[in-house]
Short mmCIF file of C-alpha atoms in Angstrom, two decimals:
data_model
loop_
_atom_site.label_atom_id
_atom_site.label_comp_id
_atom_site.label_asym_id
_atom_site.label_seq_id
_atom_site.Cartn_x
_atom_site.Cartn_y
_atom_site.Cartn_z
CA MET A 10 -21.78 -134.10 -7.89
CA SER A 11 -20.59 -131.87 -10.74
CA PRO A 12 -18.52 -128.73 -10.02
CA THR A 13 -21.43 -126.51 -11.08
CA MET A 14 -23.85 -128.31 -8.76
CA ALA A 15 -21.29 -128.08 -5.92
CA GLY A 16 -21.11 -124.33 -6.49
CA ILE A 17 -24.90 -123.99 -6.41
CA VAL A 18 -25.05 -125.99 -3.17
CA GLY A 19 -22.32 -123.77 -1.69
CA LEU A 20 -24.23 -120.59 -2.60
CA CYS A 21 -27.48 -121.96 -1.18
CA LEU A 22 -25.75 -122.95 2.06
CA LEU A 23 -24.25 -119.46 2.30
CA PHE A 24 -27.65 -117.78 1.98
CA VAL A 25 -29.21 -120.15 4.51
CA LEU A 26 -26.42 -120.05 7.11
CA ILE A 27 -26.28 -116.24 7.05
CA PHE A 28 -29.46 -116.30 9.14
CA THR A 29 -27.62 -118.19 11.91
CA LYS A 30 -25.83 -114.88 12.68
CA MET A 31 -22.43 -116.51 12.09
CA PRO A 32 -19.89 -113.86 10.98
CA VAL A 33 -20.16 -113.75 7.21
CA GLY A 34 -16.37 -113.65 6.69
CA PHE A 35 -15.83 -116.90 8.59
CA LEU A 36 -18.85 -118.43 6.88
CA MET A 37 -17.55 -117.70 3.37
CA ALA A 38 -14.08 -119.00 4.30
CA LEU A 39 -15.50 -122.22 5.78
CA LEU A 40 -17.71 -122.96 2.76
CA GLY A 41 -14.93 -122.03 0.36
CA VAL A 42 -12.42 -124.36 2.01
CA GLY A 43 -14.99 -127.17 2.27
CA GLY A 44 -16.08 -126.80 -1.35
CA PHE A 45 -12.51 -126.66 -2.63
CA ALA A 46 -11.64 -129.76 -0.60
CA TYR A 47 -14.61 -131.62 -2.11
CA LEU A 48 -13.73 -130.69 -5.70
CA VAL A 49 -9.94 -130.95 -5.46
CA THR A 50 -8.23 -132.28 -2.31
CA VAL A 51 -8.07 -131.42 1.38
CA ASP A 52 -4.39 -130.50 1.12
CA ALA A 53 -5.09 -128.17 -1.80
CA SER A 54 -7.90 -126.46 0.10
CA LEU A 55 -5.72 -125.91 3.18
CA ASN A 56 -2.93 -124.52 0.98
CA LEU A 57 -5.50 -122.22 -0.69
CA MET A 58 -6.73 -120.95 2.69
CA ALA A 59 -3.19 -120.27 3.93
CA LYS A 60 -2.22 -118.47 0.71
CA ASP A 61 -5.39 -116.34 0.54
CA LEU A 62 -5.22 -115.36 4.20
CA PHE A 63 -1.56 -114.38 3.84
CA ASP A 64 -2.20 -112.45 0.62
CA VAL A 65 -5.09 -110.47 2.12
CA PHE A 66 -3.53 -109.66 5.48
CA SER A 67 -0.20 -108.69 3.89
CA SER A 68 -1.69 -106.70 1.00
CA TYR A 69 -0.28 -103.20 0.68
CA ASN A 70 -3.38 -102.04 -1.22
CA LEU A 71 -5.64 -102.97 1.70
CA THR A 72 -3.65 -100.89 4.20
CA VAL A 73 -5.70 -97.94 2.99
CA ILE A 74 -8.73 -99.32 4.85
CA PRO A 75 -7.50 -98.97 8.47
CA LEU A 76 -5.98 -95.57 7.62
CA PHE A 77 -9.28 -94.08 6.46
CA ILE A 78 -11.16 -95.74 9.32
CA LEU A 79 -8.66 -94.24 11.79
CA MET A 80 -9.22 -90.86 10.17
CA GLY A 81 -12.96 -91.12 10.78
CA GLN A 82 -12.58 -92.38 14.35
CA ILE A 83 -10.26 -89.54 15.36
CA ALA A 84 -12.68 -87.08 13.73
CA PHE A 85 -15.50 -88.50 15.84
CA HIS A 86 -13.65 -88.56 19.16
CA SER A 87 -12.24 -85.05 18.63
CA GLY A 88 -15.70 -83.52 18.09
CA ILE A 89 -15.35 -82.69 14.39
CA SER A 90 -18.65 -84.45 13.67
CA SER A 91 -20.43 -82.47 16.39
CA ARG A 92 -19.14 -79.17 15.00
CA LEU A 93 -20.33 -80.16 11.52
CA PHE A 94 -23.85 -80.57 12.84
CA LYS A 95 -23.77 -77.17 14.53
CA VAL A 96 -22.72 -75.51 11.26
CA ALA A 97 -25.52 -77.17 9.33
CA TYR A 98 -28.08 -76.35 12.00
CA ALA A 99 -27.09 -72.66 12.17
CA PHE A 100 -27.89 -72.24 8.48
CA ILE A 101 -30.94 -74.44 7.94
CA GLY A 102 -32.32 -75.33 11.38
CA HIS A 103 -35.39 -73.10 10.80
CA TRP A 104 -36.44 -74.92 7.61
CA PRO A 105 -39.30 -77.47 7.64
CA GLY A 106 -37.53 -80.45 9.17
CA GLY A 107 -34.51 -78.18 9.56
CA MET A 108 -32.72 -80.25 12.19
CA ALA A 109 -33.18 -83.39 10.10
CA VAL A 110 -31.80 -81.53 7.07
CA ALA A 111 -28.88 -80.36 9.23
CA THR A 112 -28.31 -83.99 10.18
CA LEU A 113 -28.12 -84.94 6.50
CA GLY A 114 -25.63 -82.13 5.93
CA ALA A 115 -23.50 -83.38 8.81
CA CYS A 116 -23.74 -86.95 7.49
CA THR A 117 -22.49 -85.74 4.11
CA GLY A 118 -19.57 -83.92 5.68
CA PHE A 119 -18.65 -86.77 8.00
CA SER A 120 -18.86 -89.31 5.14
CA ALA A 121 -16.22 -87.23 3.37
CA ILE A 122 -13.75 -87.97 6.17
CA CYS A 123 -14.94 -91.40 7.26
CA GLY A 124 -15.71 -93.94 4.52
CA SER A 125 -17.87 -96.31 6.56
CA THR A 126 -21.67 -96.40 6.55
CA ASN A 127 -21.81 -98.01 10.00
CA ALA A 128 -19.43 -95.48 11.53
CA THR A 129 -21.32 -92.55 9.97
CA ALA A 130 -24.68 -93.84 11.24
CA ALA A 131 -23.34 -94.53 14.75
CA THR A 132 -21.58 -91.18 14.98
CA MET A 133 -24.49 -89.10 13.73
CA ALA A 134 -26.95 -91.02 15.92
CA ALA A 135 -24.90 -90.21 19.01
CA VAL A 136 -24.52 -86.54 18.04
CA THR A 137 -27.88 -85.60 16.51
CA LEU A 138 -30.61 -87.78 18.07
CA PRO A 139 -30.41 -86.07 21.49
CA GLU A 140 -30.63 -82.67 19.76
CA MET A 141 -33.66 -83.65 17.69
CA LYS A 142 -35.33 -85.15 20.76
CA LYS A 143 -34.80 -81.83 22.55
CA TYR A 144 -36.78 -80.08 19.81
CA HIS A 145 -39.58 -82.70 19.94
CA TYR A 146 -38.84 -84.41 16.62
CA HIS A 147 -40.78 -87.63 16.17
CA ASP A 148 -38.71 -90.78 16.69
CA SER A 149 -39.47 -92.24 13.27
CA LEU A 150 -38.33 -89.14 11.37
CA ALA A 151 -35.25 -88.54 13.53
CA THR A 152 -33.95 -92.13 13.49
CA GLY A 153 -34.93 -92.73 9.86
CA VAL A 154 -32.95 -89.70 8.71
CA VAL A 155 -29.86 -90.81 10.64
CA ALA A 156 -30.04 -94.39 9.32
CA ALA A 157 -30.50 -93.24 5.71
CA GLY A 158 -27.99 -90.38 5.98
CA GLY A 159 -25.42 -92.80 7.35
CA SER A 160 -25.68 -94.83 4.13
CA LEU A 161 -23.85 -91.98 2.37
CA GLY A 162 -20.68 -93.33 4.00
CA ILE A 163 -20.29 -96.02 1.33
CA LEU A 164 -20.75 -93.58 -1.58
CA ILE A 165 -19.08 -90.28 -0.72
CA PRO A 166 -15.30 -90.75 -0.82
CA PRO A 167 -13.27 -92.07 0.83
CA SER A 168 -15.36 -95.26 0.62
CA VAL A 169 -14.19 -98.66 1.83
CA VAL A 170 -16.50 -100.32 -0.72
CA PHE A 171 -14.92 -98.35 -3.57
CA ILE A 172 -11.47 -99.40 -2.36
CA ILE A 173 -12.43 -103.08 -2.40
CA TYR A 174 -14.20 -102.79 -5.76
CA GLY A 175 -11.19 -101.00 -7.27
CA ILE A 176 -8.81 -103.71 -6.06
CA MET A 177 -11.06 -106.52 -7.32
CA THR A 178 -11.60 -105.02 -10.77
CA GLU A 179 -8.20 -103.30 -11.14
CA GLN A 180 -9.85 -99.88 -11.51
CA SER A 181 -8.22 -96.67 -10.28
CA ILE A 182 -9.29 -96.11 -6.67
CA GLY A 183 -8.66 -92.38 -7.05
CA LYS A 184 -11.00 -92.21 -10.05
CA LEU A 185 -13.62 -94.28 -8.22
CA PHE A 186 -13.47 -91.78 -5.35
CA MET A 187 -14.01 -88.97 -7.85
CA ALA A 188 -16.91 -90.87 -9.40
CA GLY A 189 -18.70 -90.95 -6.04
CA ILE A 190 -18.62 -87.20 -5.34
CA VAL A 191 -21.34 -85.88 -7.68
CA PRO A 192 -23.73 -88.85 -7.08
CA GLY A 193 -23.17 -88.41 -3.33
CA VAL A 194 -24.08 -84.73 -3.42
CA PHE A 195 -27.00 -85.44 -5.77
CA LEU A 196 -28.33 -88.12 -3.42
CA THR A 197 -27.99 -85.78 -0.45
CA VAL A 198 -30.13 -83.20 -2.30
CA LEU A 199 -32.79 -85.86 -2.95
CA PHE A 200 -32.74 -86.82 0.75
CA VAL A 201 -33.16 -83.16 1.72
CA LEU A 202 -36.12 -82.74 -0.64
CA ALA A 203 -37.73 -85.88 0.81
CA VAL A 204 -37.36 -84.56 4.37
CA VAL A 205 -38.64 -81.06 3.52
CA VAL A 206 -41.70 -82.48 1.76
CA TRP A 207 -42.33 -84.91 4.63
CA ALA A 208 -41.99 -82.18 7.29
CA THR A 209 -44.21 -79.81 5.27
CA LEU A 210 -46.98 -82.40 4.95
CA GLN A 211 -46.70 -83.45 8.62
CA PRO A 212 -45.25 -80.44 10.49
CA GLU A 213 -46.06 -81.97 13.89
CA LEU A 214 -43.31 -84.56 13.27
CA ALA A 215 -40.59 -81.91 12.93
CA PRO A 216 -41.12 -78.56 14.68
CA ARG A 217 -39.01 -75.77 13.22
CA GLY A 218 -36.00 -74.57 15.15
CA PRO A 219 -35.28 -70.92 15.98
CA LYS A 220 -33.69 -68.71 13.35
CA THR A 221 -30.06 -67.74 13.85
CA THR A 222 -28.57 -64.31 13.20
CA PHE A 223 -26.08 -63.61 10.43
CA LYS A 224 -23.38 -63.23 13.09
CA GLU A 225 -24.18 -66.64 14.55
CA LYS A 226 -24.08 -68.21 11.08
CA MET A 227 -20.65 -66.75 10.38
CA ALA A 228 -19.34 -67.77 13.79
CA SER A 229 -20.44 -71.37 13.21
CA LEU A 230 -18.38 -71.64 10.01
CA SER A 231 -15.23 -72.14 12.06
CA GLY A 232 -16.47 -75.69 12.67
CA LEU A 233 -16.36 -76.39 8.93
CA VAL A 234 -12.76 -75.36 8.34
CA GLU A 235 -11.05 -78.58 9.44
CA THR A 236 -13.37 -80.77 7.34
CA LEU A 237 -12.69 -78.66 4.25
CA ILE A 238 -8.94 -78.81 4.89
CA LEU A 239 -8.99 -82.60 5.29
CA PHE A 240 -11.20 -83.17 2.25
CA ALA A 241 -9.13 -80.83 0.08
CA MET A 242 -5.88 -82.45 1.22
CA VAL A 243 -7.01 -86.05 0.68
CA MET A 244 -9.14 -85.70 -2.46
CA GLY A 245 -7.07 -82.87 -3.93
CA GLY A 246 -3.90 -84.93 -3.60
CA LEU A 247 -5.58 -87.90 -5.28
CA PHE A 248 -7.11 -85.74 -8.00
CA LEU A 249 -3.75 -84.13 -8.84
CA GLY A 250 -1.87 -87.43 -8.63
CA LEU A 251 0.35 -86.23 -5.78
CA PHE A 252 -0.04 -89.45 -3.80
CA THR A 253 -1.61 -92.91 -3.88
CA PRO A 254 -4.82 -93.85 -2.04
CA THR A 255 -2.79 -95.42 0.77
CA GLU A 256 -0.69 -92.28 1.11
CA ALA A 257 -3.91 -90.23 1.03
CA GLY A 258 -5.28 -92.30 3.93
CA ALA A 259 -2.08 -91.76 5.89
CA MET A 260 -2.15 -88.02 5.20
CA GLY A 261 -5.80 -87.84 6.23
CA ALA A 262 -5.28 -89.76 9.47
CA MET A 263 -2.24 -87.67 10.40
CA GLY A 264 -3.97 -84.43 9.43
CA THR A 265 -7.00 -85.29 11.56
CA LEU A 266 -4.77 -86.12 14.52
CA ILE A 267 -2.80 -82.87 14.15
CA ILE A 268 -6.03 -80.82 13.99
CA ALA A 269 -7.45 -82.63 17.03
CA ALA A 270 -4.23 -82.10 18.99
CA ALA A 271 -3.93 -78.45 17.95
CA ARG A 272 -7.50 -77.74 19.09
CA ARG A 273 -6.97 -79.85 22.23
CA ASN A 274 -10.22 -81.64 21.49
CA ILE A 275 -9.07 -85.23 21.95
CA THR A 276 -8.15 -86.90 25.21
CA LEU A 277 -5.84 -89.86 25.74
CA ARG A 278 -8.91 -91.99 26.45
CA GLY A 279 -10.56 -90.80 23.22
CA PHE A 280 -7.42 -91.56 21.23
CA ILE A 281 -7.22 -95.08 22.68
CA GLN A 282 -10.91 -95.62 21.87
CA ALA A 283 -10.26 -94.44 18.30
CA LEU A 284 -7.42 -96.95 17.96
CA THR A 285 -9.55 -99.72 19.47
CA GLU A 286 -12.50 -99.08 17.16
CA THR A 287 -10.18 -98.79 14.16
CA THR A 288 -8.68 -102.17 14.98
CA ARG A 289 -12.08 -103.80 15.47
CA ILE A 290 -13.65 -102.41 12.28
CA SER A 291 -10.53 -103.03 10.18
CA CYS A 292 -10.33 -106.64 11.34
CA MET A 293 -14.00 -107.14 10.52
CA VAL A 294 -13.54 -105.75 7.00
CA LEU A 295 -10.34 -107.72 6.31
CA VAL A 296 -11.90 -110.98 7.54
CA ILE A 297 -14.82 -110.42 5.14
CA VAL A 298 -12.36 -109.73 2.32
CA ALA A 299 -10.33 -112.85 3.15
CA GLY A 300 -13.43 -115.04 3.41
CA ALA A 301 -14.83 -113.70 0.14
CA THR A 302 -11.47 -114.30 -1.57
CA ILE A 303 -11.45 -117.96 -0.49
CA PHE A 304 -15.08 -118.43 -1.49
CA GLY A 305 -14.40 -116.67 -4.80
CA HIS A 306 -11.65 -119.17 -5.63
CA PHE A 307 -14.06 -122.01 -4.88
CA LEU A 308 -16.63 -120.42 -7.23
CA ALA A 309 -13.95 -120.01 -9.89
CA ILE A 310 -13.26 -123.76 -10.10
CA THR A 311 -17.02 -124.42 -10.28
CA ARG A 312 -17.05 -122.12 -13.34
CA ILE A 313 -20.31 -120.56 -12.12
CA PRO A 314 -19.16 -116.95 -12.81
CA PHE A 315 -18.30 -117.82 -16.42
CA ASP A 316 -21.41 -119.98 -16.88
CA VAL A 317 -23.60 -117.13 -15.60
CA ALA A 318 -21.91 -114.66 -17.95
CA ASN A 319 -22.37 -116.98 -20.93
CA TRP A 320 -25.95 -117.80 -19.91
CA VAL A 321 -26.98 -114.16 -19.58
CA THR A 322 -25.41 -113.09 -22.87
CA SER A 323 -26.89 -116.10 -24.70
CA PHE A 324 -30.41 -114.65 -24.34
CA ASN A 325 -29.59 -111.88 -26.81
CA LEU A 326 -31.62 -109.51 -24.66
CA PRO A 327 -31.06 -105.74 -24.89
CA SER A 328 -28.21 -104.72 -22.61
CA TYR A 329 -30.48 -102.49 -20.52
CA LEU A 330 -32.69 -105.47 -19.64
CA ILE A 331 -29.68 -107.50 -18.55
CA MET A 332 -28.51 -104.55 -16.46
CA ALA A 333 -32.01 -104.36 -14.93
CA LEU A 334 -31.78 -108.05 -13.97
CA ILE A 335 -28.37 -107.53 -12.36
CA ILE A 336 -29.60 -104.51 -10.44
CA GLY A 337 -32.58 -106.56 -9.29
CA VAL A 338 -30.21 -109.17 -7.88
CA TYR A 339 -28.36 -106.46 -5.93
CA LEU A 340 -31.62 -104.95 -4.68
CA VAL A 341 -32.87 -108.28 -3.32
CA GLY A 342 -29.53 -109.64 -2.13
CA GLY A 343 -28.55 -106.38 -0.46
CA CYS A 344 -31.53 -106.76 1.87
CA PHE A 345 -30.15 -110.03 3.25
CA ILE A 346 -26.34 -109.79 3.14
CA ASP A 347 -23.87 -107.20 4.41
CA ALA A 348 -23.12 -104.73 1.58
CA LEU A 349 -19.35 -105.32 1.51
CA ALA A 350 -19.69 -109.11 1.65
CA PHE A 351 -22.35 -109.11 -1.07
CA ILE A 352 -20.23 -106.98 -3.41
CA MET A 353 -17.22 -109.22 -2.77
CA LEU A 354 -19.36 -112.26 -3.60
CA THR A 355 -21.09 -110.97 -6.73
CA VAL A 356 -18.57 -108.75 -8.53
CA PRO A 357 -16.58 -111.77 -9.86
CA ILE A 358 -19.86 -113.11 -11.31
CA PHE A 359 -21.30 -109.95 -12.86
CA TYR A 360 -18.18 -107.97 -13.76
CA PRO A 361 -17.37 -110.09 -16.86
CA VAL A 362 -20.99 -109.65 -18.03
CA ILE A 363 -20.81 -105.87 -17.65
CA VAL A 364 -17.52 -105.62 -19.51
CA SER A 365 -18.74 -107.89 -22.32
CA MET A 366 -21.76 -105.61 -22.85
CA GLY A 367 -19.57 -102.52 -23.09
CA TYR A 368 -20.67 -100.77 -19.87
CA ASP A 369 -18.15 -98.57 -18.09
CA PRO A 370 -16.73 -100.48 -15.07
CA MET A 371 -16.44 -97.28 -13.05
CA TRP A 372 -20.09 -96.38 -13.63
CA PHE A 373 -21.08 -99.92 -12.67
CA GLY A 374 -19.13 -99.54 -9.42
CA VAL A 375 -21.15 -96.43 -8.54
CA ILE A 376 -24.43 -98.13 -9.46
CA ILE A 377 -23.86 -101.20 -7.28
CA VAL A 378 -22.83 -98.98 -4.37
CA LEU A 379 -26.03 -96.98 -4.82
CA VAL A 380 -28.12 -100.13 -4.98
CA THR A 381 -26.46 -101.75 -1.97
CA GLN A 382 -27.12 -98.51 -0.09
CA ILE A 383 -30.76 -99.54 -0.28
CA GLY A 384 -29.86 -102.80 1.43
CA VAL A 385 -28.33 -101.15 4.50
CA ILE A 386 -31.66 -99.51 5.39
CA THR A 387 -34.17 -102.20 4.41
CA PRO A 388 -35.29 -105.29 6.38
CA PRO A 389 -34.42 -107.95 7.36
CA VAL A 390 -30.70 -107.07 7.64
CA GLY A 391 -30.77 -103.26 7.34
CA VAL A 392 -27.49 -102.94 9.22
CA ASN A 393 -27.73 -99.15 9.59
CA VAL A 394 -31.13 -99.49 11.23
CA TYR A 395 -29.65 -101.89 13.78
CA VAL A 396 -26.73 -99.51 14.39
CA VAL A 397 -29.11 -96.60 15.06
CA SER A 398 -31.27 -98.89 17.20
CA GLY A 399 -28.20 -99.71 19.28
CA VAL A 400 -27.76 -95.99 20.03
CA ALA A 401 -31.47 -95.14 20.41
CA ARG A 402 -32.32 -98.14 22.56
CA THR A 403 -35.81 -96.92 23.46
CA VAL A 404 -36.97 -96.70 19.82
CA PRO A 405 -38.47 -99.94 18.39
CA LEU A 406 -36.95 -101.28 15.16
CA GLN A 407 -40.23 -101.03 13.27
CA VAL A 408 -40.38 -97.29 14.04
CA ILE A 409 -36.93 -96.77 12.52
CA PHE A 410 -37.77 -98.87 9.45
CA LYS A 411 -40.93 -96.79 9.00
CA GLY A 412 -38.86 -93.61 9.20
CA VAL A 413 -36.50 -94.60 6.38
CA ILE A 414 -39.32 -95.14 3.84
CA PRO A 415 -39.44 -91.55 2.43
CA LEU A 416 -35.65 -91.51 2.06
CA LEU A 417 -35.69 -94.99 0.58
CA ILE A 418 -38.02 -93.65 -2.13
CA ALA A 419 -35.55 -90.81 -2.78
CA LEU A 420 -32.72 -93.34 -3.05
CA VAL A 421 -34.63 -95.41 -5.61
CA VAL A 422 -35.33 -92.25 -7.64
CA GLY A 423 -31.60 -91.45 -7.54
CA VAL A 424 -30.70 -94.89 -8.91
CA MET A 425 -33.29 -94.56 -11.70
CA ILE A 426 -31.79 -91.22 -12.75
CA MET A 427 -28.19 -92.43 -12.55
CA ILE A 428 -28.73 -95.41 -14.86
CA PRO A 429 -29.61 -93.48 -18.07
CA PHE A 430 -27.23 -90.61 -17.25
CA PRO A 431 -23.82 -92.21 -16.50
CA GLN A 432 -21.99 -88.89 -16.96
CA ILE A 433 -23.23 -87.85 -13.52
CA ALA A 434 -20.66 -90.30 -12.16
CA LEU A 435 -18.07 -90.20 -14.95
CA PHE A 436 -17.65 -86.43 -15.35
CA LEU A 437 -15.07 -85.86 -12.58
CA PRO A 438 -12.97 -89.02 -13.25
CA GLY A 439 -12.68 -87.88 -16.86
CA LEU A 440 -10.87 -84.75 -15.65
CA MET A 441 -8.18 -86.70 -13.77
CA LYS A 442 -4.72 -87.12 -15.19
#
């Protein structure tokens, strides 16, 4: 069997075995080691596995991941996320679908201090679903908004996906974070418009909440202060070049802990739970990274990434058609594979193509994050839908999937606008030193 054919077999096995529910990180590592052993030697494959595992788990650049995850977990267990929702609700709870819009606002704020789509969806589901149920919101609208709003966690900085993409492509993580801000806000606005239109057309799905007084609005703003401080400290420091992404993560985690302790909003049990969840999520992410690294080295010796790049460019198609094909691959693949794993798997294949066509690597990073956002809320994987389902155990999966459809349309519209207007993403990074 030729190296290229071995690579194709390995990719096919990966797509098939994903449906066995085997952890994707272990699956990629197993296939990578097996494929490398077949093409080279068993000893070489074992040496590759040992080296890649050591390199990933000892990487200084990857230490930023557990730091940002810890920041988000402390924010959740100290009630920062709950206070964000109360602020949003005080201002816009009386709109059509006001509580759902408030949920999107809280998702946006929490994404700015979290970085994980799963954590954002789980946190907002726990905080906002009981409140929306109290006001007789329909299950499909309530859960759909939480699942879709949680997807903002991989776009609005700090984003774990941007960190991994930056390391893989040697792009500035700080600039990638900046590139995600405007698209994140823009996408939130599209989500809000989708909810308002939906609630206006079917008001029985989302009864309006009571109006709040000016005094109540002003009083609620105290719950926004800590989020603004944390975001300004982390992103401001990165923007001004005062510290590296890893140092920014450390500052954010420490700042969140100091705020939680000063307000006496976190218990010893909550702190231990934050540490436990941080360890679990960080290990999951790092295992995926390690597995994808091993599998990527197997693909490299099959020369599939380079063959694909040469094959695509040999068609002499307009660059926008090639980009459309690549985006199509991400749209389809993102529905079946975890977003982080899929990006780790495909970036080595498509990145050379993008660079050869003259596209901006930073813009491409934003686009693939936007497209894989679609994957986290669409069947059959739709990981955010499963996360929300785990919190709202009485709501059937099909009801949640139905509820994400209007926001899914808004997300597709956002991608279509971002493609011809790259400056939406590149404006802020261009201002950095």
